[in-house]
Amino acid sequence: MPQNAPAPILLADYSPYPFQIDRVHLTFRLDPEATRVLSRLEVTPLDPGRPMDLFGEDLKLVHDSHNRPKLAINGAAIDAEPLDETAAPYAKGIRINARDIPNEPFTLTCEVEINPSANTALEGLYMSSGMYSTQCEAEGFRRITYYPDRPDVMAPFTVRIESDEKVLLSNGNPTASGPGWAQWEDPWPKPAYLFALVAGDLVAHSDAFTTASGAHVALNIWVRPGDEHKCDYAMDALKRSMRWDEQVYGREYDLDVFNIVAVDDFNAGAMENKGLNIFNAKYVLASPETATDRDYELIEGIIAHEYFHNWTGNRITCRDWFQLCLKEGLTVFRDQQFSGDMRSHAVKRIDDVLMLRARQFREDNGPLAHPVRPESFVEINNFYTATVYEKGAEVIGMLKTLVGDAAYAEALDLYFDRHDGQACTIEDWLKVFEDATGRDLTQFALWYSQAGTPQVTVDDQMKDGVYLLHVSQKTDPTPGQDHKDPKVIPMATGLLQDDGRETLATTVLDVNGPRQTFAFYWHGDAWQQHAPATPAPAPEKPTPSLFRGFSAPVVLVRDTSEAERTVLLAHDTDPFNKWEAGRGLAKNVLIAAIVDDAKAPDTWCEALNQVLTDGALDPAFRALILALPREDDLAQTIHQSGLVPDPSAIHAARRRIKGELGAALAPTLTRLFEQMHSAGPYSPDAKSAGKRALRGAVLDLISLTDGGALASDLFAQADNMTESLNALTALLAAGHGAAELDAFYARWKDDRLVLDKWFMFKTLYAAPADAARATAEITTHPAFDWRNPNRFRSVLGGLAGNQAGFHHAGGAGYQVYTDWLLKLDPKNPQTAARMATVFETWTRYDADRQALICAQLDRMAQTPGLSRDMTEIVSRIRSA
Ligand code: TRP
Ligand code: ZN
């Protein structure tokens, strides 16, 4: 950490709050610029003699007619002093002196004024498109009123909203209402970060659900008038999620009503507020004309994710923010299981691993690397990361693999039984597994405390008729962690003979030391781990299929021969490793093209042709096989092999290989394009989506050889957004499509969510040398509402995704990107800091690019008033 870096908050400094909040009563008098929040807390001192610290930011304490602050205990006005740094670094708020606090239960009242219209940070209570909405995770409630805003303080809330807005919503059940007011009661004790309030001119798409034990639940999805016809899919996904959690985890819903609200301005995907989930509108609204298959899939997954939080996050929450993965890792794992059950496990797993490698591995191997459970942070909003979420989910998957499905189910039952209503830690979570299984999880716990992606090296040999797998592991140092211990790594392994016969079905090998050897003996017609009494003559050395299903978040280091990969691609019974073999072949071809100018080998084209024409394979799976590794992935691979990636060369070579592949496979591609056509109306189901995905992947290659003719036709005819966009992206990636892009704008300029896609294409598909200029230009468009996070992310995220454009020599891409981060930061530090993480890969590149990126990092670091969020991210990236 550089010298002027702010001091971090430490896990080791945790101490419990010395008061219990028995009940919270809140009254909101809503006003766009001057909302009054009256709070009445029923409090029991737990450790008499201690002062009471309440967090609060940007609050105006209201004064009475005698100019006394409206802050009172048992009705008597009291004074408070500002919180000092000893309470918690940077925490703003007030401290009530111990001498003013009774030694018995008391009532604390206060009244503050806040300004929702001025709130552009989208944390706390804010206005978005004329409606009131809240976002309190992680520490936004302190922008609403003075409160012990920490997750281990849980209380039941009663909320009264006074406003002329049509719809007034909060957590829990509606208990009373009249003209201009409504009251809500949430009987389940909850931390303040799960508080929510919504008020506005909204309409509901309503339905109902009967729980397994017969309770009736009213379901509503609240949207702006006109959008109510775009909610069917989200509602269907919600009902399927509710049923699934009953059937798979035995978890029922626990209130009379479940509300979801879609809002336009939102910093993330969605938020699991108790009984009142608030969503980024893009993860709710869908119609065949406006949403792609991918959008539908994300809606299903995020609706499930937020719903599943009701048990994993809300009923059982986190003791402190260091434990974030307790709720997020588990809930991601659960939503992945759900999506797999709804669609295809193989395809879902491949998608999840692609994303893990693209985002989490990159994070884990760079300056922002941190453990799944961090031990220090400056700004908690900077820790909603791929490591906490996605690696956190992988850790749970490994635990399940190690203990087995039955023990996992038992442990989860015990978790819900033992900890319902509590704020827990990772230690609590692991203890449940230890108690349920009798296993010692001390070594496994390293997955939570040690950052970095383990590299597992595997060599194999035949020795005296015995097949040996030699396995070793190592993890490179990460910032602040030089020493790494060996981890417990479940290595799901199968063996195949050259003719494709599987001679060892999936077997989980427990890798747990720095180096180990696993032996396999031939018996009958298969390999086994125990030496038979009478040794049989062994056949040829098998091909190992390692880390089946991607059984651990590690990098496999192995000199896999092309012959081995070809056997696995053709014959592996594990779909993940079948795909992985194809992936490995494609990567080798691309690297050879980038580094040595090599052409696409015939053998590779033929192997792909085989897979593509195998009608027994799911089209969605075939589409994944055909999708070549992306430019950023190739840059990372080249970097890890000790070379310096050149983004322009990567872009050009990848495009050339796609063209050669397209030419080699032309007849197959044309045939598949026809075969994958579905007649009839659009349906978002996985099977139809898979056909469209394959059709799109095929079109992408065809468009490099036919001048875009076929894609232009499809664009003109398509009656759904998926095929329109498949056509448009194929055209743009091939250097065509300017007219189509204009037509797309003309058709969709009044639909915010679709227009975001157009904005993204303007930068994502700009010619590399022109990307910076194109970005500067599009940001002058009247519809570029940069305060809207979706719009900002479309344009700037599009630029960052345009690898060759962003990294174009000269640094104009870095410059314009940084200009916009600095403009956004004072308004919305959370989103600015998140977007600044694209620079985490800077050490990969050549000296010129490194200097250009560092100049921008330094420019940000030296900007007066830079937010704490950005200061932390920029200084961590820079210290690489
Ligand atoms: N808890 C949310 C989820 O994963 C995400 C979240 C955290 C969030 N902080 C946020 C959402 C800020 C919006 C804004 O489901
Ligand atoms: Zn979550």
PDB file of N, CA and C and ligand atoms in Angstrom, residues 137 270 272 305-306 309 312 327-329 331-332 335 384 389, ligand 2:
ATOM      1  N   GLU A 137     -27.703  -2.257   0.958  1.00  0.00           N
ATOM      2  CA  GLU A 137     -26.477  -3.033   1.047  1.00  0.00           C
ATOM      3  C   GLU A 137     -25.369  -2.278   0.303  1.00  0.00           C
ATOM      4  N   ALA A 270     -29.373  -6.762  -8.858  1.00  0.00           N
ATOM      5  CA  ALA A 270     -30.613  -6.808  -8.088  1.00  0.00           C
ATOM      6  C   ALA A 270     -30.263  -6.925  -6.617  1.00  0.00           C
ATOM      7  N   GLU A 272     -31.723  -8.298  -2.631  1.00  0.00           N
ATOM      8  CA  GLU A 272     -32.617  -9.269  -1.989  1.00  0.00           C
ATOM      9  C   GLU A 272     -33.384  -8.745  -0.772  1.00  0.00           C
ATOM     10  N   HIS A 305     -31.609 -16.126  -7.826  1.00  0.00           N
ATOM     11  CA  HIS A 305     -30.572 -15.728  -6.871  1.00  0.00           C
ATOM     12  C   HIS A 305     -31.169 -14.882  -5.744  1.00  0.00           C
ATOM     13  N   GLU A 306     -31.887 -13.848  -6.104  1.00  0.00           N
ATOM     14  CA  GLU A 306     -32.437 -12.956  -5.068  1.00  0.00           C
ATOM     15  C   GLU A 306     -33.472 -13.692  -4.219  1.00  0.00           C
ATOM     16  N   HIS A 309     -31.831 -15.888  -1.645  1.00  0.00           N
ATOM     17  CA  HIS A 309     -31.279 -15.140  -0.513  1.00  0.00           C
ATOM     18  C   HIS A 309     -32.248 -15.113   0.674  1.00  0.00           C
ATOM     19  N   THR A 312     -30.701 -17.956   2.438  1.00  0.00           N
ATOM     20  CA  THR A 312     -29.242 -17.846   2.547  1.00  0.00           C
ATOM     21  C   THR A 312     -28.840 -16.375   2.366  1.00  0.00           C
ATOM     22  N   LYS A 327     -23.097 -15.592   2.400  1.00  0.00           N
ATOM     23  CA  LYS A 327     -24.377 -15.524   1.711  1.00  0.00           C
ATOM     24  C   LYS A 327     -24.222 -15.522   0.201  1.00  0.00           C
ATOM     25  N   GLU A 328     -23.195 -14.868  -0.317  1.00  0.00           N
ATOM     26  CA  GLU A 328     -23.104 -14.744  -1.779  1.00  0.00           C
ATOM     27  C   GLU A 328     -22.579 -16.013  -2.446  1.00  0.00           C
ATOM     28  N   GLY A 329     -21.522 -16.594  -1.896  1.00  0.00           N
ATOM     29  CA  GLY A 329     -21.005 -17.823  -2.498  1.00  0.00           C
ATOM     30  C   GLY A 329     -22.075 -18.907  -2.487  1.00  0.00           C
ATOM     31  N   THR A 331     -25.351 -18.545  -2.249  1.00  0.00           N
ATOM     32  CA  THR A 331     -26.516 -18.229  -3.074  1.00  0.00           C
ATOM     33  C   THR A 331     -26.189 -18.349  -4.563  1.00  0.00           C
ATOM     34  N   VAL A 332     -24.984 -17.982  -4.949  1.00  0.00           N
ATOM     35  CA  VAL A 332     -24.581 -18.212  -6.344  1.00  0.00           C
ATOM     36  C   VAL A 332     -24.569 -19.716  -6.630  1.00  0.00           C
ATOM     37  N   ASP A 335     -28.091 -20.757  -7.134  1.00  0.00           N
ATOM     38  CA  ASP A 335     -28.714 -20.340  -8.406  1.00  0.00           C
ATOM     39  C   ASP A 335     -28.104 -21.096  -9.592  1.00  0.00           C
ATOM     40  N   TYR A 384     -17.494  -6.718  -3.637  1.00  0.00           N
ATOM     41  CA  TYR A 384     -18.537  -7.518  -4.309  1.00  0.00           C
ATOM     42  C   TYR A 384     -17.928  -8.020  -5.608  1.00  0.00           C
ATOM     43  N   TYR A 389     -18.005 -13.913  -4.966  1.00  0.00           N
ATOM     44  CA  TYR A 389     -19.205 -14.540  -5.522  1.00  0.00           C
ATOM     45  C   TYR A 389     -18.883 -15.872  -6.202  1.00  0.00           C
TER      46      TYR A 389
HETATM   47 ZN    ZN B   2     -26.423 -12.127  -3.926  1.00  0.00          ZN
END
